[in-house]
Coordinates of C-alpha atoms in Angstrom, one line a residue:
M288 CA 7.6 6.0 -5.5
C289 CA 5.9 9.1 -4.2
P290 CA 6.1 11.6 -7.0
L291 CA 5.3 14.7 -4.9
I292 CA 8.3 14.1 -2.6
S293 CA 11.4 15.8 -3.8
L294 CA 13.6 12.8 -3.1
F295 CA 11.8 10.9 -5.9
Q296 CA 12.0 13.8 -8.4
Q297 CA 15.7 13.5 -8.5
T298 CA 17.1 12.0 -11.8
V299 CA 19.6 9.8 -10.0
V300 CA 16.8 8.2 -7.9
Q301 CA 14.6 7.7 -10.9
E302 CA 17.4 5.9 -12.7
M303 CA 18.1 3.7 -9.7
F304 CA 14.4 2.7 -9.6
E305 CA 14.4 2.1 -13.4
R306 CA 17.3 -0.3 -13.1
I307 CA 15.7 -2.2 -10.2
L308 CA 12.4 -2.6 -12.0
F309 CA 14.0 -3.5 -15.3
I310 CA 16.1 -6.2 -13.8
W311 CA 13.2 -7.6 -11.9
A312 CA 11.0 -7.7 -15.0
I313 CA 13.8 -9.5 -17.0
R314 CA 14.1 -12.1 -14.3
H315 CA 10.3 -12.6 -14.0
P316 CA 9.0 -12.8 -17.6
A317 CA 5.7 -14.3 -16.5
S318 CA 4.6 -11.1 -15.0
G319 CA 7.1 -8.4 -16.1
Y320 CA 6.6 -4.9 -14.9
V321 CA 3.1 -4.0 -13.6
Q322 CA 2.1 -0.5 -12.8
G323 CA 2.4 0.1 -9.1
M324 CA 5.5 -2.1 -8.6
N325 CA 7.7 1.1 -8.3
D326 CA 5.8 1.9 -5.1
L327 CA 7.0 -1.4 -3.6
V328 CA 10.7 -0.4 -4.0
T329 CA 10.1 2.8 -2.0
P330 CA 10.1 1.6 1.6
F331 CA 13.2 -0.5 1.2
F332 CA 15.0 2.4 -0.7
V333 CA 14.2 4.9 2.1
V334 CA 15.3 2.5 4.9
F335 CA 18.6 1.8 3.3
L336 CA 19.2 5.4 2.4
E337 CA 18.5 6.4 6.0
Q338 CA 21.2 4.0 7.1
V339 CA 23.9 6.1 5.5
L340 CA 22.6 9.5 6.7
S341 CA 23.0 11.2 10.0
T342 CA 19.9 11.4 12.1
D343 CA 19.5 15.2 11.6
V344 CA 19.2 14.9 7.8
E345 CA 15.7 15.0 6.3
V346 CA 15.5 12.0 3.9
E347 CA 12.7 13.3 1.8
T348 CA 14.8 16.3 0.6
F349 CA 18.2 14.7 0.6
A350 CA 20.3 15.0 -2.6
V351 CA 21.2 11.4 -3.4
D352 CA 23.8 12.3 -6.0
S353 CA 25.9 13.7 -3.1
L354 CA 26.6 10.1 -2.0
A355 CA 29.6 8.2 -3.2
L356 CA 28.9 5.8 -6.1
D357 CA 29.5 2.7 -4.0
Q358 CA 27.0 3.9 -1.4
R359 CA 24.4 4.4 -4.1
S360 CA 25.2 1.0 -5.6
N361 CA 24.7 -0.7 -2.3
I362 CA 21.4 1.0 -1.6
E363 CA 20.2 0.1 -5.1
A364 CA 21.3 -3.6 -4.8
D365 CA 19.8 -4.0 -1.3
S366 CA 16.6 -2.4 -2.4
Y367 CA 16.4 -4.8 -5.4
W368 CA 16.9 -7.9 -3.4
C369 CA 14.5 -7.0 -0.6
M370 CA 11.8 -6.0 -3.1
S371 CA 12.4 -9.2 -5.0
K372 CA 12.0 -11.4 -1.9
F373 CA 8.9 -9.5 -0.8
L374 CA 7.3 -9.8 -4.2
D375 CA 7.9 -13.5 -4.3
S376 CA 5.3 -13.8 -1.5
I377 CA 2.6 -11.8 -3.4
Q378 CA 3.5 -12.3 -7.0
V379 CA -0.1 -13.5 -7.7
N380 CA -1.1 -9.9 -7.3
Y381 CA 1.0 -8.9 -10.3
I382 CA 0.4 -11.6 -12.9
F383 CA -1.9 -11.1 -16.0
A384 CA -5.2 -9.5 -15.0
Q385 CA -3.9 -9.2 -11.4
T386 CA -6.4 -11.9 -10.3
G387 CA -4.9 -11.9 -6.8
I388 CA -5.9 -8.3 -6.2
Q389 CA -9.3 -8.8 -7.7
E390 CA -9.9 -11.7 -5.4
K391 CA -8.9 -9.6 -2.4
V392 CA -11.2 -6.7 -3.5
K393 CA -14.0 -9.2 -3.6
K394 CA -13.1 -10.4 -0.1
L395 CA -13.0 -6.8 1.2
K396 CA -16.5 -6.3 0.0
E397 CA -17.7 -9.4 1.7
L398 CA -15.9 -8.5 4.9
I399 CA -17.3 -5.0 5.1
E400 CA -20.8 -6.3 4.3
R401 CA -20.5 -8.6 7.3
I402 CA -18.9 -6.3 9.9
D403 CA -20.5 -3.0 8.8
A404 CA -23.7 -3.6 6.8
T405 CA -24.7 0.0 7.1
L406 CA -21.5 1.4 5.6
H407 CA -21.6 -1.3 2.9
Q408 CA -25.2 -0.5 2.0
H409 CA -24.4 3.2 1.9
L410 CA -21.7 2.6 -0.7
H411 CA -23.9 0.2 -2.6
T412 CA -26.8 2.7 -2.7
H413 CA -24.6 5.3 -4.3
E414 CA -23.2 2.8 -6.8
I415 CA -19.7 2.7 -5.4
D416 CA -17.8 -0.3 -6.7
Y417 CA -15.1 -1.5 -4.3
L418 CA -12.8 -1.9 -7.3
Q419 CA -13.0 1.8 -7.9
F420 CA -11.1 2.6 -4.8
S421 CA -9.6 -0.5 -3.2
F422 CA -7.9 -1.8 -6.2
R423 CA -5.4 1.0 -5.9
W424 CA -5.1 0.4 -2.2
M425 CA -4.1 -3.2 -2.7
N426 CA -2.1 -2.7 -5.8
N427 CA 0.2 -0.2 -4.0
L428 CA -0.3 -1.6 -0.4
L429 CA -1.8 1.7 0.6
M430 CA 1.4 3.5 -0.3
R431 CA -0.4 6.3 -2.2
E432 CA -2.9 6.9 0.6
L433 CA -0.4 7.5 3.4
P434 CA 2.6 9.8 4.2
L435 CA 6.0 8.2 3.7
R436 CA 6.6 8.1 7.5
C437 CA 3.4 6.1 8.0
T438 CA 4.3 3.8 5.1
I439 CA 7.5 2.7 6.8
R440 CA 5.6 1.9 10.0
L441 CA 2.9 0.0 8.1
W442 CA 5.6 -2.0 6.2
D443 CA 7.0 -3.2 9.5
T444 CA 3.7 -5.0 9.9
Y445 CA 3.7 -6.4 6.4
L446 CA 7.2 -7.8 6.7
S447 CA 6.5 -9.4 10.0
E448 CA 3.8 -11.6 8.5
P449 CA 4.8 -15.1 7.4
D450 CA 3.0 -14.7 4.0
G451 CA 4.4 -11.2 3.4
C452 CA 1.2 -9.3 4.0
G453 CA -0.8 -11.7 1.7
S454 CA -3.6 -12.0 4.3
V455 CA -3.2 -9.0 6.6
L456 CA -3.5 -6.5 3.8
L457 CA -7.2 -7.3 3.5
Y458 CA -7.8 -6.5 7.1
V459 CA -5.6 -3.3 7.0
C460 CA -7.8 -2.1 4.1
A461 CA -10.9 -2.9 6.0
A462 CA -9.7 -1.1 9.1
F463 CA -8.6 1.8 6.9
L464 CA -12.0 2.1 5.2
R465 CA -13.9 1.9 8.5
H466 CA -11.7 4.6 10.0
W467 CA -13.4 7.0 7.6
R468 CA -16.9 5.7 8.3
K469 CA -18.3 9.0 9.7
E470 CA -17.0 11.1 6.8
L471 CA -18.2 8.5 4.3
M472 CA -21.7 8.4 5.8
E473 CA -21.9 12.2 5.5
Q474 CA -21.5 12.0 1.7
K475 CA -24.8 11.8 -0.1
D476 CA -23.8 11.1 -3.7
F477 CA -21.4 9.2 -5.9
Q478 CA -19.2 12.1 -6.6
G479 CA -18.7 13.1 -3.0
L480 CA -17.9 9.6 -2.0
M481 CA -15.4 9.0 -4.7
L482 CA -13.6 12.3 -4.1
L483 CA -13.2 11.4 -0.5
L484 CA -12.1 7.8 -1.1
Q485 CA -9.5 8.9 -3.6
N486 CA -8.2 11.8 -1.5
L487 CA -8.4 10.7 2.1
P488 CA -7.0 13.4 4.4
T489 CA -4.0 11.5 5.9
H490 CA -1.3 14.1 5.2
N491 CA -1.0 14.9 8.9
W492 CA -1.0 11.3 10.1
D493 CA 1.9 10.0 12.2
S494 CA 3.0 6.6 13.5
E495 CA 0.3 6.7 16.2
D496 CA -2.5 7.0 13.6
I497 CA -1.2 4.1 11.5
S498 CA -0.6 2.0 14.7
L499 CA -4.4 2.3 15.4
I500 CA -5.2 1.0 11.9
V501 CA -2.7 -1.9 12.4
A502 CA -4.2 -2.8 15.8
E503 CA -7.7 -2.8 14.4
S504 CA -6.6 -4.9 11.4
F505 CA -5.2 -7.6 13.7
R506 CA -8.4 -7.5 15.7
L507 CA -10.4 -8.1 12.5
K508 CA -8.0 -10.8 11.3
E509 CA -8.2 -12.7 14.7
T510 CA -12.0 -12.5 14.6
F511 CA -12.7 -13.3 10.9
D512 CA -9.8 -15.0 9.2
G513 CA -10.9 -18.5 8.3
A514 CA -14.4 -18.0 9.8
P515 CA -16.8 -20.5 8.1
R516 CA -19.2 -17.8 6.9
H517 CA -16.5 -15.6 5.5
L518 CA -13.4 -15.6 3.4
G519 CA -12.4 -18.8 1.7
S520 CA -8.8 -19.8 1.3
S521 CA -6.5 -17.3 -0.3

């Protein structure tokens, strides 16, 4: 959920998300609710909502309570089942201690060290720990770093993957980090680097920008996935 977008500030929408996440937690007691799961509902909710709106309606400001109850119920149910199916493929990321994400953060560090040693050393010199910025990226699948319109485009890629983004997410994050290489290299201290990494200027991005990230991620995946000197089995 993107709290700054008026769509998600509506009480009726927040209640729909609460029910979706509550039912998921009850049905998955091994993990329950983990912070960040609400973001994973968002793309499905928006896509199903758009299906009942005319093309000239702006989804981010639409008043959901103006829909008929059966329409809202269908959107809620479809969003739940799609999120549930998607989470089945990456549930290791949301169990106790979130070891799946921690392992991916470690692999991201190894990947950047191999493909861009200069950037990696710059981050290391200024005591930037990859967990400090990329844990959120992977926990929310970059949802908090991108405008909603770019998120939907990126999730097309996630959902096209056989493992539900389990492997491609690593390379998307690597491509995303390297996209800001110039700006990062210009920062000369820990504070400047962290402020940039936590507030990357993507608010004007569109589908073309995210398509470039996706293309670069697939290039990296094709080159490095399973390479003997890098990245053990997931």
